XYZ file of C-alpha atoms in Angstrom:
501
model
C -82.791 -67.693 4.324
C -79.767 -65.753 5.877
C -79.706 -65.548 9.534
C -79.784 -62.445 11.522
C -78.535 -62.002 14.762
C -77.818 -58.906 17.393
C -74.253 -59.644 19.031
C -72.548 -57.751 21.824
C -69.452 -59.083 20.602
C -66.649 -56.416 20.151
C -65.743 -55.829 16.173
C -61.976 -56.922 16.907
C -62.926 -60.203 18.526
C -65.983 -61.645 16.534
C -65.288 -64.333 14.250
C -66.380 -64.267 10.776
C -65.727 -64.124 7.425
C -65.716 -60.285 7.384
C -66.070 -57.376 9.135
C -68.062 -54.393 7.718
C -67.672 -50.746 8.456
C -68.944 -47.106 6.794
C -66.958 -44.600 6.089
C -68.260 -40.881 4.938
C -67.097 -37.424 3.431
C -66.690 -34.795 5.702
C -66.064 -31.802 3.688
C -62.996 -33.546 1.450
C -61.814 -35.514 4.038
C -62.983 -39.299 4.224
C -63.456 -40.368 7.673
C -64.728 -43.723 9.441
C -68.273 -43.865 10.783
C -69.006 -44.553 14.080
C -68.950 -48.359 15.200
C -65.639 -49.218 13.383
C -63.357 -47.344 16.252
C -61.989 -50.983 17.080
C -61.283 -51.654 13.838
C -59.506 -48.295 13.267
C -57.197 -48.786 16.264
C -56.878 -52.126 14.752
C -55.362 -50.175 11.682
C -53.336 -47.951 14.171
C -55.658 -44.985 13.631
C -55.156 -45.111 9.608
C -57.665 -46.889 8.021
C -59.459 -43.459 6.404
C -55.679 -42.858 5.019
C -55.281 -46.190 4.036
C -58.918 -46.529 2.211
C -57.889 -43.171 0.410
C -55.194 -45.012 -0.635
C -57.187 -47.463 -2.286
C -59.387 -45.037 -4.094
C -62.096 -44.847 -1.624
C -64.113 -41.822 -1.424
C -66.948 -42.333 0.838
C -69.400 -41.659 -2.035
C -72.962 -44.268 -1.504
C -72.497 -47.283 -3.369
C -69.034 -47.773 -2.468
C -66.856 -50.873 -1.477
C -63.742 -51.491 -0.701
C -62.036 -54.624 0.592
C -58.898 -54.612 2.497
C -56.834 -57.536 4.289
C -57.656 -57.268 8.208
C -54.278 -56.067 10.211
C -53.183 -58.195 13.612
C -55.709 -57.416 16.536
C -58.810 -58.462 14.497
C -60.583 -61.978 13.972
C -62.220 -61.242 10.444
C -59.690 -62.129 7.964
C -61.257 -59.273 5.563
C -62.568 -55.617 5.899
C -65.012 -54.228 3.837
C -65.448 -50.733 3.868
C -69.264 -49.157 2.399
C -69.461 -45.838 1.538
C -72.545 -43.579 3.855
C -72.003 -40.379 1.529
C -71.709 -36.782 3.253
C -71.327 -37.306 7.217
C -73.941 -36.348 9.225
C -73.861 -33.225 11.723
C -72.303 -34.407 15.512
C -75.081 -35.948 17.101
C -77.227 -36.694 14.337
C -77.758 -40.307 12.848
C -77.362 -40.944 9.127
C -80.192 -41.158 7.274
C -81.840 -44.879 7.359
C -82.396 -45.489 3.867
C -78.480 -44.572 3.409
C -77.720 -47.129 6.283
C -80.281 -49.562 4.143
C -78.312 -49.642 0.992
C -74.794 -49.710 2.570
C -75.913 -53.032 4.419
C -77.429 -54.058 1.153
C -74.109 -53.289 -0.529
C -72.432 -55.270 1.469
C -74.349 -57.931 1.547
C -74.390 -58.172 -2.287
C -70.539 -57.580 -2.229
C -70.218 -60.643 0.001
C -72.276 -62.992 -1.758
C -70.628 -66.989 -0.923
C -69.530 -65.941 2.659
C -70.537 -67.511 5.579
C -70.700 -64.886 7.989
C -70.409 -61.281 7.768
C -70.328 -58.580 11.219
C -72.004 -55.434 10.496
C -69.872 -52.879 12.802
C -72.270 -49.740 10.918
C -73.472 -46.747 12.725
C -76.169 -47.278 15.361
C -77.670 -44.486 17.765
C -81.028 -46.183 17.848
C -83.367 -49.037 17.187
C -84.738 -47.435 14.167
C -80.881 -47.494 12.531
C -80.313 -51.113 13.950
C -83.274 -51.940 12.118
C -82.738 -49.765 8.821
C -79.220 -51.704 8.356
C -80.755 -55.603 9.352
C -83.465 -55.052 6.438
C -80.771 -53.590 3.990
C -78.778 -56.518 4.655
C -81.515 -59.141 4.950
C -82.574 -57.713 1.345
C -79.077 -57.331 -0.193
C -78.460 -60.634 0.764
C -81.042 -62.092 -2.051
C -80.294 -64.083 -5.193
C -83.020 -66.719 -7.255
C -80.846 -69.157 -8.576
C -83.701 -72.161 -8.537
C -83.263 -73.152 -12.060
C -79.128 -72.869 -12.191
C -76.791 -75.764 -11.891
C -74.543 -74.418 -10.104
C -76.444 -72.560 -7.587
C -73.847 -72.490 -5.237
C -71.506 -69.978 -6.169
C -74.006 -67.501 -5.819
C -75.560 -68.525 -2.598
C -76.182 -65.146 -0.512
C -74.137 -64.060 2.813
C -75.433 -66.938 5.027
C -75.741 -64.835 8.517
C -75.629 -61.012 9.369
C -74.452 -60.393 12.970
C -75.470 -56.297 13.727
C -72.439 -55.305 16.426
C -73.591 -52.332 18.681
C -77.095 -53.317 18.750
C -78.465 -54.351 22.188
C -80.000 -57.982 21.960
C -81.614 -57.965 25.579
C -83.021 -54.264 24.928
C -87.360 -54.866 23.581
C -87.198 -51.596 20.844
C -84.146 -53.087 18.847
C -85.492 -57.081 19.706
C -88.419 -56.204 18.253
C -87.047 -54.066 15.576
C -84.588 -56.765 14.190
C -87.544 -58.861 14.316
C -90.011 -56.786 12.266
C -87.038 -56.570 9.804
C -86.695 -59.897 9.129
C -89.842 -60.464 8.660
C -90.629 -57.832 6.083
C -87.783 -59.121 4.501
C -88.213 -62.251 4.105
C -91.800 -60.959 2.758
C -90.093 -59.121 0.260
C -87.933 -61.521 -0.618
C -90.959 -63.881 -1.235
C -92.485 -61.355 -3.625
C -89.486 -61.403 -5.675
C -88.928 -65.189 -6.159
C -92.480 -65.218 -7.437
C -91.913 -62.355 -9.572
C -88.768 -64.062 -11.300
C -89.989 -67.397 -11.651
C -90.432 -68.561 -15.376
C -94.255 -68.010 -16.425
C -94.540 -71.618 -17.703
C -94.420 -72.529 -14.076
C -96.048 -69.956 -12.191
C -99.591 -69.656 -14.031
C -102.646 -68.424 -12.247
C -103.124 -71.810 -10.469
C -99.717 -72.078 -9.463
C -99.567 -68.750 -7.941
C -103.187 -69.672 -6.246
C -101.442 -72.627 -4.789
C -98.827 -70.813 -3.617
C -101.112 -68.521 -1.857
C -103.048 -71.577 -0.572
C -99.904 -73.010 1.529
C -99.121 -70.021 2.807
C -102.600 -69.611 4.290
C -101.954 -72.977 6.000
C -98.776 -71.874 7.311
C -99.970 -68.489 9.043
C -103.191 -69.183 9.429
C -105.003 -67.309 6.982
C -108.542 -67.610 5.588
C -107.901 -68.374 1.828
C -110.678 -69.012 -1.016
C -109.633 -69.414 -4.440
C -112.189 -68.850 -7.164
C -111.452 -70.722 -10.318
C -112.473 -70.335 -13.993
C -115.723 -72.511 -13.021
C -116.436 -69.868 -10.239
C -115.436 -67.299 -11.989
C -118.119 -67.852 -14.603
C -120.996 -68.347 -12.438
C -120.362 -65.040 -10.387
C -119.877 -62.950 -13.708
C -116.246 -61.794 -13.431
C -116.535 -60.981 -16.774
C -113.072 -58.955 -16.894
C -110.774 -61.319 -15.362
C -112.289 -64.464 -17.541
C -112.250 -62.009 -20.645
C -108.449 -61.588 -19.976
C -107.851 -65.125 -19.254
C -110.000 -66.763 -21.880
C -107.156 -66.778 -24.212
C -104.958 -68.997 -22.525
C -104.834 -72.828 -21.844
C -103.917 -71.718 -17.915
C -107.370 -70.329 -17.126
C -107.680 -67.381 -14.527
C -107.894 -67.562 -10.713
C -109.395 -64.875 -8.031
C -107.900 -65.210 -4.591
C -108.744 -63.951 -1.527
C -106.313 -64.215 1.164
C -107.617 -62.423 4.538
C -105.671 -62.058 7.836
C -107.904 -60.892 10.756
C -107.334 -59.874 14.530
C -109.761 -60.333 16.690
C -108.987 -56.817 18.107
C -109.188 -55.483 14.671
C -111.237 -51.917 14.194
C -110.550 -51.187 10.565
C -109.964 -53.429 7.395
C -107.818 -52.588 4.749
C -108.188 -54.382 1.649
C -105.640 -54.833 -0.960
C -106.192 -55.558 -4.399
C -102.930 -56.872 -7.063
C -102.764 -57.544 -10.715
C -101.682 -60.740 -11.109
C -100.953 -61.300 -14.622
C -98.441 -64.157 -14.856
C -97.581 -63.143 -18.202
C -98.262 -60.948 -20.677
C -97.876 -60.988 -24.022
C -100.526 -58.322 -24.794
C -103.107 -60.860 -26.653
C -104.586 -59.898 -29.580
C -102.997 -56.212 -29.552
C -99.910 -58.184 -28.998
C -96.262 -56.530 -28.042
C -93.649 -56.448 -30.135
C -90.175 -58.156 -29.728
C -88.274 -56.050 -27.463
C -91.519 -55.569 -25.230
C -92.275 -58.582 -24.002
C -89.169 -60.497 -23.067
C -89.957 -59.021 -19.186
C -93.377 -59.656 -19.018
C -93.630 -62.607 -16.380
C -93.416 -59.481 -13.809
C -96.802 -58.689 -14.776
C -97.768 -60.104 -11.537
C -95.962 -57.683 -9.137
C -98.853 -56.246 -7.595
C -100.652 -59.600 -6.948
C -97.082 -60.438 -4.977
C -96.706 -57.255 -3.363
C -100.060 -57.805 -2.044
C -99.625 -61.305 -0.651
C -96.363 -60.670 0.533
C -98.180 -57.813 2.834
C -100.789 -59.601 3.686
C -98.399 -62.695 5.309
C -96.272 -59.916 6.866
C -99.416 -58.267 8.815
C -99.996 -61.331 9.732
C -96.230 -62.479 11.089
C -95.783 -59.099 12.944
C -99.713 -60.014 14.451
C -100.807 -56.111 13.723
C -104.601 -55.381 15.118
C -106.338 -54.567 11.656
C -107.643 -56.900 9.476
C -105.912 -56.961 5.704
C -107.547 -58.685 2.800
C -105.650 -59.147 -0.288
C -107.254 -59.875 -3.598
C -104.912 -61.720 -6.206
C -106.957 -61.060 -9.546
C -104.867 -63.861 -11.827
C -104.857 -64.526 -15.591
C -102.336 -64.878 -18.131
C -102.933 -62.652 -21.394
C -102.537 -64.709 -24.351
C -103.158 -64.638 -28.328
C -105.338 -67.455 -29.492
C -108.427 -68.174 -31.165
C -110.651 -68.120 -28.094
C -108.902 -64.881 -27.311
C -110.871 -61.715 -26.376
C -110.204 -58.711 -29.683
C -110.339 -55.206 -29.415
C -113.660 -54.132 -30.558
C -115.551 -56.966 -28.493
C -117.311 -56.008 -24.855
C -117.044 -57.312 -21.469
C -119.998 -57.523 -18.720
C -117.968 -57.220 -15.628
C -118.793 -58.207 -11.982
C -120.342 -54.992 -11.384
C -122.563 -54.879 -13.944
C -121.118 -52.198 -16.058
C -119.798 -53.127 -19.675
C -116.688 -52.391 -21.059
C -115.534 -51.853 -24.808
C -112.057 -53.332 -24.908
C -110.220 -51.138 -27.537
C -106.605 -52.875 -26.811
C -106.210 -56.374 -25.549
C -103.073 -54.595 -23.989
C -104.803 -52.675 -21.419
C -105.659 -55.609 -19.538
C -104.578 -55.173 -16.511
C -107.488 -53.125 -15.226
C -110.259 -55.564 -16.601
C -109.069 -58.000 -13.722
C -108.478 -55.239 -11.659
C -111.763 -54.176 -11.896
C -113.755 -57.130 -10.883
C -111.806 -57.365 -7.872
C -111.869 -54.078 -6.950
C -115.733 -54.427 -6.762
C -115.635 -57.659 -5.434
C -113.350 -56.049 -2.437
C -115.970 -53.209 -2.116
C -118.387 -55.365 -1.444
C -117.024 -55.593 1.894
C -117.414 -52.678 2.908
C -113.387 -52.421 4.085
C -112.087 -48.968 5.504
C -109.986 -48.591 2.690
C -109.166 -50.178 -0.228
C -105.633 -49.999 -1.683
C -104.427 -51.456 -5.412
C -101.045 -52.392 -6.988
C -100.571 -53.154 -10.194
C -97.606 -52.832 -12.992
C -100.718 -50.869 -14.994
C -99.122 -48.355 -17.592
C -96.041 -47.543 -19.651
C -96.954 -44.011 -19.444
C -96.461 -44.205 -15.355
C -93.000 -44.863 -16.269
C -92.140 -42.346 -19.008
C -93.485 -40.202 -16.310
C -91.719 -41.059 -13.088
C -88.949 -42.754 -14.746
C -87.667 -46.581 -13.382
C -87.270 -46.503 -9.831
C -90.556 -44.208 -8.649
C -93.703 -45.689 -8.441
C -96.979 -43.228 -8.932
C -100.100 -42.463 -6.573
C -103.489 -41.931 -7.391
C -106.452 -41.732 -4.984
C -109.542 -40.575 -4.799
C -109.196 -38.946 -1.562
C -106.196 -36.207 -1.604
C -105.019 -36.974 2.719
C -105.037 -40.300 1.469
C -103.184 -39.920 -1.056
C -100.515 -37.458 0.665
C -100.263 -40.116 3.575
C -99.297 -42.961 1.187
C -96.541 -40.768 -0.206
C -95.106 -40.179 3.373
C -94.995 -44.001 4.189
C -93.749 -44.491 1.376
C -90.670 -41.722 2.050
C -90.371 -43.520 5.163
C -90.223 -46.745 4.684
C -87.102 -45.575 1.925
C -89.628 -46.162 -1.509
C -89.172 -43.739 -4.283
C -92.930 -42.587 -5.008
C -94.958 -39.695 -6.393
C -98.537 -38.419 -5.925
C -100.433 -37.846 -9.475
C -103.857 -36.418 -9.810
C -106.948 -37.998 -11.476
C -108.033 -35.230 -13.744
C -112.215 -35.055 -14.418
C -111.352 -34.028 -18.097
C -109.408 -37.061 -18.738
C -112.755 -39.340 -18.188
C -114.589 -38.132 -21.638
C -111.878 -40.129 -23.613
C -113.161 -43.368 -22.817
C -116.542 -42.489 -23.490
C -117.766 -45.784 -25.710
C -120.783 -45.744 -28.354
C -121.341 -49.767 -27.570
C -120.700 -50.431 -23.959
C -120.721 -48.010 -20.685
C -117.088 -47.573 -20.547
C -114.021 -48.178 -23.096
C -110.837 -49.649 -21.669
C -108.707 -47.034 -23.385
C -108.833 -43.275 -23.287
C -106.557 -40.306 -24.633
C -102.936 -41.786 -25.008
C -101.600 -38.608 -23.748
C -101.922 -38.800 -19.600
C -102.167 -42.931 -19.915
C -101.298 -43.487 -16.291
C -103.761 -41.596 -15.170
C -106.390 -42.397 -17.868
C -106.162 -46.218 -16.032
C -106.586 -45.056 -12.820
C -109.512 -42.405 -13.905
C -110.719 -46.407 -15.330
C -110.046 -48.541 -12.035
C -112.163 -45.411 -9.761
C -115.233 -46.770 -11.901
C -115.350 -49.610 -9.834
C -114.486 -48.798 -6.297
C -118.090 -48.612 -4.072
C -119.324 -45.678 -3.211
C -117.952 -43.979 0.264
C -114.740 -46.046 0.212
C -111.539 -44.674 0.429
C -109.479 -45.937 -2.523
C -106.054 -45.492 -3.667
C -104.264 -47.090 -6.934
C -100.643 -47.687 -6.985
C -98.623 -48.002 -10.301
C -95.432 -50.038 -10.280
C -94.537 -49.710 -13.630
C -91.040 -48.241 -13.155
C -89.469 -49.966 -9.890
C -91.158 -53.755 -10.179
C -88.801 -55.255 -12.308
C -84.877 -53.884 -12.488
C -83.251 -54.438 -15.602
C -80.038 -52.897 -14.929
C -77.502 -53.655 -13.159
C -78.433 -54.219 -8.975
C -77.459 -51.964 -6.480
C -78.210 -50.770 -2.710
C -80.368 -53.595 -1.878
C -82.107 -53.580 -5.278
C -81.542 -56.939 -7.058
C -81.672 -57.155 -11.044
C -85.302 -58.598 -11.630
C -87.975 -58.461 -9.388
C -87.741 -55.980 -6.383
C -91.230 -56.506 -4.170
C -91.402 -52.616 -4.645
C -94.472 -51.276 -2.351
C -94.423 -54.560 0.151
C -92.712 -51.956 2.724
C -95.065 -49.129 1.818
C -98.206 -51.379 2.028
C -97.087 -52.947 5.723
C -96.702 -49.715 6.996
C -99.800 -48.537 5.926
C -101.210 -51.356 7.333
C -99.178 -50.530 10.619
C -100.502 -46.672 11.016
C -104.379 -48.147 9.998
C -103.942 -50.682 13.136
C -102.770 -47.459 15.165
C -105.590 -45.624 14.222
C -103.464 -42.802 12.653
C -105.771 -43.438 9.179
């Protein structure tokens, strides 16, 4: 884990292995961000001539390195691009101060020690750059040899922040946790499937409950079959890793509301009998993004000891070919009741969704929120790096988006369209797992509202696009697994302790 500390050292006397500083545009002029004065006097009042020099622009996603003059401890300065300055007065935005630290702390991957000398006016920036760092810093090398040239920036030290002040104490310390949170939810999402199967990941969720002292029950295939989860076993019944249903509840005993959270966990997917073709399934261990989302959020609300209660549901299975398999044409009986005609083993994940998200109803929780990496067609629609919102309660819905702005998470509200519901009408069963192909994304969540109790307020978030990044990292954004919505879904559970939902 990298370290994170608050230091009142100067930038021109702290020791480490670098020292970091922003620079911006100001019309067509590149100047240095506020922080780094030191280090420009350091550089005689030249280092925005001398960065030009270099090629720098100030555009976001920039970094230079440059040898440290006399006067300063850090051997090396690295210089991140903020992108247009800000008017006098006014901070830069924090999700441009979270992927310049992130930047950097990619760019310095093997240091020890890195000072962060960025722009801070307030606790809120103090804490935007500490989480942008914290994340940047972030590589899964478990199954390398040689791990260790790729080990992450060991410690971020934040210069200008004010260690003895509560707001940016307690700031640097909600950062790190969600972090670290995040940074859990993306170690599960890249591990190799053939280790991390449905009672791997329940074991996983199992020590974690030990170590923050939360209430966990796993259900396994046994259980499973004798309480008629007849969507997660049909999903699982293919595979020689049988299925798992977790619950995972943190409570507070000055809790008024309960927010439940519900994640597909499907360890892999290769589609089963409607299987996916080469070029399709190579990815498909991030199938569980939503189950880590939610358990990463639920061990967050309980580090940062928020008065609400959170329940996450992990519903896990592993969607597999064989000849116990489930085929398109046979029908489920689901928890609820209701049965489904499964048209395309590849619309799985809201069988196991389903079952869980009447299971959580039957708690009667305040709210009930899902995650899942549902539909192909949520990302033809918002593309790879915005995830979609459906609800069936519009405030709801609009609040979500705003977190999710907030917290610095690409997302879009989508509607669940009443016409769209007649296409997966069924002539066997009560419901078909498939409707019209055109409007997919929101065919699956016009699907998953079957199943949420009456009276509760439900929304359905679809990952699709920013769970797994294929390209390239940048910001803070890793290639692989990203923990997208574990910010979004700790906030929410943040404003539902506050009693603003």
């Amino acid at each position: 884990m990298t370290a994170l500390t608050l230091s009142t050292a100067g930038a021109a006397t702290l020791r480490a292995d670098a020292l970091v500083v922003g620079v911006a545009k100001s019309g067509k002029t590149l100047v240095v961000a506020p922080g780094a004065e030191a280090v420009d006097k350091a550089f005689d009042g030249r280092l925005a001539a001398v960065l030009e020099t270099l090629g720098a622009s100030g555009a976001e996603g920039e970094a230079t390195k440059l040898p440290s003059p006399a006067g300063l401890k850090a051997p090396v300065v690295l210089a991140v691009g903020l992108g247009a300055a800000p008017e006098d007065g006014e901070s830069f935005d924090a999700e441009t101060l979270r992927r310049a630290a992130g930047t950097a702390a990619r760019t310095l991957t093997g240091s020890k020690k890195a000072a962060f000398a960025l722009p801070i006016l307030a606790a809120e920036d103090a804490a935007a750059i500490a989480e942008g760092a914290l994340l940047g810093a972030y590589a899964y090398t478990a199954y390398q040899e040689n791990a260790d040239a790729k080990k992450p920036l060991a410690e971020v030290a934040l210069l200008g922040a004010k260690p003895r002040d509560k707001a940016y104490k307690a700031a640097a310390e909600r950062a790190q946790a969600v972090a670290e949170e995040i940074n859990r939810a993306r170690d599960l999402i890249n591990q190799p499937p053939n280790d991390l199967t449905p009672a791997a990941f329940a074991a996983a969720a199992q020590a974690a409950g030990k170590e923050h002292g939360l209430k966990v029950q796993v259900l396994d295939e046994k259980a499973l079959t004798k309480g008629g989860y007849g969507g997660i076993l049909g999903v699982g019944v293919g595979s020689v890793n049988p299925p798992r249903l977790v619950r995972i509840a943190y409570t507070h005993p000055k809790a008024e509301k309960t927010l439940a959270l519900v994640g597909k966990g499907i360890t892999y997917d290769s589609g089963g009998i409607s299987l996916k073709p080469a070029g399709h399934n190579e990815t498909m261990k991030c199938d569980m993004s939503g189950a880590a989302a939610v358990f990463s959020s639920v061990v967050a609300a309980a580090r940062l000891g928020l008065e609400v209660n959170v329940t996450g549901w992990l519903a896990l299975a592993e969607n597999m070919p064989s000849g116990s398999a489930t085929r398109p044409g046979d029908v489920l009986r689901m928890y609820s009741g209701k049965t489904v005609e499964v048209l395309n083993t590849d619309a799985e994940g809201r069988l196991v969704l389903a079952d869980a998200l009447t299971r959580a109803s039957e708690e009667h929780p305040d709210a009930i929120v899902d995650v899942a990496t549902l539909t192909g067609a949520m990302v033809l629609a918002l593309g790879n790096r915005t995830f979609g919102i459906m609800a069936n309660d519009d405030d709801y819905r609009t609040a979500i988006h705003e977190i999710a702005g907030e917290v610095g998470e690409q997302s879009w509200p989508m509607p669940l369209p009443a016409d769209l519901r007649k296409g997966m009408d069924s002539p066997t069963a009560d419901i078909a797992n498939m409707g019209e192909r055109m409007g997919g994304g929101l065919v699956a969540g016009l699907f998953l509202q079957e199943f949420v109790g009456e009276g509760i307020t439900w929304a359905h978030l679809d990952i699709a696009g920013p769970a797994f990044h294929e390209g390239g990292p940048y910001g803070y954004t890793p290639k692989g697994g990203t923990g997208s919505s574990v910010r979004t879904l700790v906030k929410l559970a943040e404003r539902t302790a506050a009693g603003e939902l």
